[in-house]
CSV table of C-alpha atoms and ligand atoms in Angstrom, one decimal:
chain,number,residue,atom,x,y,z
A,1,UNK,CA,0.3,15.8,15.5
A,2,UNK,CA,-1.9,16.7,12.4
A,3,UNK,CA,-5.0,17.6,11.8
A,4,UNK,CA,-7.1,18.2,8.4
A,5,UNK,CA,-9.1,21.0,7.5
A,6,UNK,CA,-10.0,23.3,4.3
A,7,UNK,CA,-6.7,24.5,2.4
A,8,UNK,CA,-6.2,27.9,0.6
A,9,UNK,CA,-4.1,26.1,-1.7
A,10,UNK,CA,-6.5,23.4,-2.9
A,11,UNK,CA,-9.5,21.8,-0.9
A,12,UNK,CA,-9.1,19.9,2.3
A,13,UNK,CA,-5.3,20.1,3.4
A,14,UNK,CA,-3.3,18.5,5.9
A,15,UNK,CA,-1.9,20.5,8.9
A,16,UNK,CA,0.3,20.8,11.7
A,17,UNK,CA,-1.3,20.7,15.1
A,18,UNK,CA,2.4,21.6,16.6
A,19,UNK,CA,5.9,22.4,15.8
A,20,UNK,CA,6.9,18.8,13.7
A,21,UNK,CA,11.1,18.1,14.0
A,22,UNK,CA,12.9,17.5,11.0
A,23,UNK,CA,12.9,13.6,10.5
A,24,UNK,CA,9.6,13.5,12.3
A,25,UNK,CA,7.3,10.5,10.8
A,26,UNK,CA,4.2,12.2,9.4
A,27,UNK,CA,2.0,9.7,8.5
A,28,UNK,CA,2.1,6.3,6.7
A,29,UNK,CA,-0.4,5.9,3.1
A,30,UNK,CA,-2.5,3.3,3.3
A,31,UNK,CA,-5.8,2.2,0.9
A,32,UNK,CA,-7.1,-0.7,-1.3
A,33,UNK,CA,-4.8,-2.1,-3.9
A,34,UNK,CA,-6.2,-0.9,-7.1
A,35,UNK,CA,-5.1,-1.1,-10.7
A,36,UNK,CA,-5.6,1.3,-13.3
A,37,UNK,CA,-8.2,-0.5,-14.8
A,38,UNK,CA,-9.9,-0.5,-11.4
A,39,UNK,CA,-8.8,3.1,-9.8
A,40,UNK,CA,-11.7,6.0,-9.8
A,41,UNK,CA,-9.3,8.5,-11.6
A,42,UNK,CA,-11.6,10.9,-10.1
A,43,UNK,CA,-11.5,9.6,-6.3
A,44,UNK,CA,-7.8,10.0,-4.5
A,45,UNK,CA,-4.9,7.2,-5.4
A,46,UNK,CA,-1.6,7.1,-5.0
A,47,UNK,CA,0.9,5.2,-7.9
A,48,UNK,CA,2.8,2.8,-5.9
A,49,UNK,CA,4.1,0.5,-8.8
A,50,UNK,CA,3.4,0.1,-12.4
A,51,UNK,CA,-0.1,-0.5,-12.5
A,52,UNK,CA,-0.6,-0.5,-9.3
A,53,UNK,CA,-2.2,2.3,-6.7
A,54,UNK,CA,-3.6,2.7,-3.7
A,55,UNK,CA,-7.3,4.0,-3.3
A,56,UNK,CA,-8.6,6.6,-0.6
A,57,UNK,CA,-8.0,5.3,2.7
A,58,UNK,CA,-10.7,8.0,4.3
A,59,UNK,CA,-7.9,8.7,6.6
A,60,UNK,CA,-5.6,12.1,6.7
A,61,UNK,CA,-3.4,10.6,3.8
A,62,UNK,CA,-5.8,11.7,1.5
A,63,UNK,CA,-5.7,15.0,2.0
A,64,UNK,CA,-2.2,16.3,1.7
A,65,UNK,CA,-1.4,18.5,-1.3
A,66,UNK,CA,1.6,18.9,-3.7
A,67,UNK,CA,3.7,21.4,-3.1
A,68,UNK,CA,7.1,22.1,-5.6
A,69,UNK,CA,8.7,23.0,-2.5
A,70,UNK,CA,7.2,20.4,-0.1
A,71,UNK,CA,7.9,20.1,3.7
A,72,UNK,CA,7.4,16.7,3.7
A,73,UNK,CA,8.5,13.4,1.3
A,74,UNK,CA,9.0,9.5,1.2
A,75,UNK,CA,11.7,8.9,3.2
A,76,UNK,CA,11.3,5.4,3.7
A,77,UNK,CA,8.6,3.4,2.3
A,78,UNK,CA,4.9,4.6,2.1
A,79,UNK,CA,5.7,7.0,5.4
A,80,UNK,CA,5.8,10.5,5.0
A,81,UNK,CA,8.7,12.5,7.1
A,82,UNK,CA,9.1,16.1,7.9
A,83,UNK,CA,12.1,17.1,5.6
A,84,UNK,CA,12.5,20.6,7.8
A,85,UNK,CA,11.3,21.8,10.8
A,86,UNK,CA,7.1,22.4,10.1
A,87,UNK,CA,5.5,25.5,12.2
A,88,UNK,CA,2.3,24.7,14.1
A,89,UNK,CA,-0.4,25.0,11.5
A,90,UNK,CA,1.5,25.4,8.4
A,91,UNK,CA,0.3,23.0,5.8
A,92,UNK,CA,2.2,19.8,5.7
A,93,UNK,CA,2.5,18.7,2.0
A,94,UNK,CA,5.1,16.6,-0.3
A,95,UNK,CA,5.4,16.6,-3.9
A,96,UNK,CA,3.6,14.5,-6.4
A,97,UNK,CA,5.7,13.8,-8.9
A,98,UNK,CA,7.6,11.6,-6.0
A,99,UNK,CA,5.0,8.7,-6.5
A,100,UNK,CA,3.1,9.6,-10.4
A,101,UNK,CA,5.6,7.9,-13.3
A,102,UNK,CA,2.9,6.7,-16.1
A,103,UNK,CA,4.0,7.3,-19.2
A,104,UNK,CA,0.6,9.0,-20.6
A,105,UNK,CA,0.1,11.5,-17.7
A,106,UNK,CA,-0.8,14.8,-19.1
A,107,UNK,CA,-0.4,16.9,-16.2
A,108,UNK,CA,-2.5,18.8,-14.1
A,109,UNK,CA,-2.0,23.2,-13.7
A,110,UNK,CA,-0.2,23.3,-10.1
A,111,UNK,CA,-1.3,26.1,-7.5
A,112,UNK,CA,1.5,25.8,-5.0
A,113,UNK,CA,2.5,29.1,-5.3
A,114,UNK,CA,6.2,28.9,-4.4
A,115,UNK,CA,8.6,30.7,-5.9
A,116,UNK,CA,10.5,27.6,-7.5
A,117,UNK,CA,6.9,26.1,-8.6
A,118,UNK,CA,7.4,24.1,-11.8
A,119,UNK,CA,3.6,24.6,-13.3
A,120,UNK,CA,2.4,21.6,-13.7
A,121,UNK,CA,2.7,18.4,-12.1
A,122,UNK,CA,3.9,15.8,-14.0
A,123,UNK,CA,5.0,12.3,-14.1
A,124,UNK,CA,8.5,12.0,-12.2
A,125,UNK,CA,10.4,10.2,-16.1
A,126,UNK,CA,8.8,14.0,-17.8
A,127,UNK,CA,11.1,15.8,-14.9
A,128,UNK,CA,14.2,17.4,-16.2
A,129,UNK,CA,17.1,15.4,-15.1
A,130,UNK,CA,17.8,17.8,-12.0
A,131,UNK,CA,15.1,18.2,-11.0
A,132,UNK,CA,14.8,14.1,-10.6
A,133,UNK,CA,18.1,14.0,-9.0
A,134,UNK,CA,16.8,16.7,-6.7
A,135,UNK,CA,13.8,14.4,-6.0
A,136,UNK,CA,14.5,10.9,-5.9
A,137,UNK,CA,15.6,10.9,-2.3
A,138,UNK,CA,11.8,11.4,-1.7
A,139,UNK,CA,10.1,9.2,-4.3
A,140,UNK,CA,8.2,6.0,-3.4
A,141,UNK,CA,10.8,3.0,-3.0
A,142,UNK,CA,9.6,1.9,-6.8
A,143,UNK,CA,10.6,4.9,-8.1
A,144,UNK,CA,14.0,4.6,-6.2
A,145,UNK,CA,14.4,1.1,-7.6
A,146,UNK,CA,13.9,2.4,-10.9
A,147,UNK,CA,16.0,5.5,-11.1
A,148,UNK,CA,18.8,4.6,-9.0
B,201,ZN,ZN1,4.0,24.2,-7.9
């Protein structure tokens, strides 16, 4: 259903092999539970609690970029769903500020290029409130459990 390859946004991306149904289960995150203290900040993670992250998996989850109008987000737990209908090969990709909530994040420039794009990336309590509320239906389940 996906494949990976070399993304004009931003390195390796994750793509569609075929048209992908709204609802569609994308793929599920997986890694090694890391810390902070313990994460490569350099080497792929994903912020799953406070201090606590998953590490690269070497699988396809890796791969998928932000987007500030993604096509996919956390519908329910660690799985990522199709929130639209996805076009073969278009780039499946969620946004990141749907899982990153530490306090001292400074942000990182964001290339997604959509018209709505925010800038930068930042940590999901920097949002502006509606943007959050536009969000949280896609955060990670602790994020859900914290802004509800
Ligand atoms: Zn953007």
């Amino acid at each position: 259903m996906i494949y990976v390859k070399e993304s004009p946004q931003h390195g390796r991306g994750v793509f569609a092999e075929a048209p992908i149904v709204t609802g569609a289960l994308l793929m599920t995150f997986t890694g090694p539970l890391l810390t902070r203290a313990n994460l490569d900040p350099h080497d792929y993670h994903l912020q799953i609690g406070d201090d606590l992250y998953l590490g690269p998996s070497g699988a396809a989850d890796d791969y998928v970029n932000h987007s500030c109008a993604p096509n996919a987000g956390f519908v329910s737990g660690f799985t990522l769903s199709a929130l639209r209908p996805i076009k073969a090969h278009e780039e499946i990709t969620w946004d990141y500020s749907c899982a990153i909530d530490e306090e001292d994040f400074g942000g990182f420039p964001c290339a997604c290029g959509v018209p709505s794009c925010r800038k930068i990336v930042q940590s999901f309590r920097h949002l502006p409130r509606e943007v959050r509320e536009r969000l949280r239906p896609w955060t990670l389940p602790y994020l859900r459990e914290r802004y509800r």
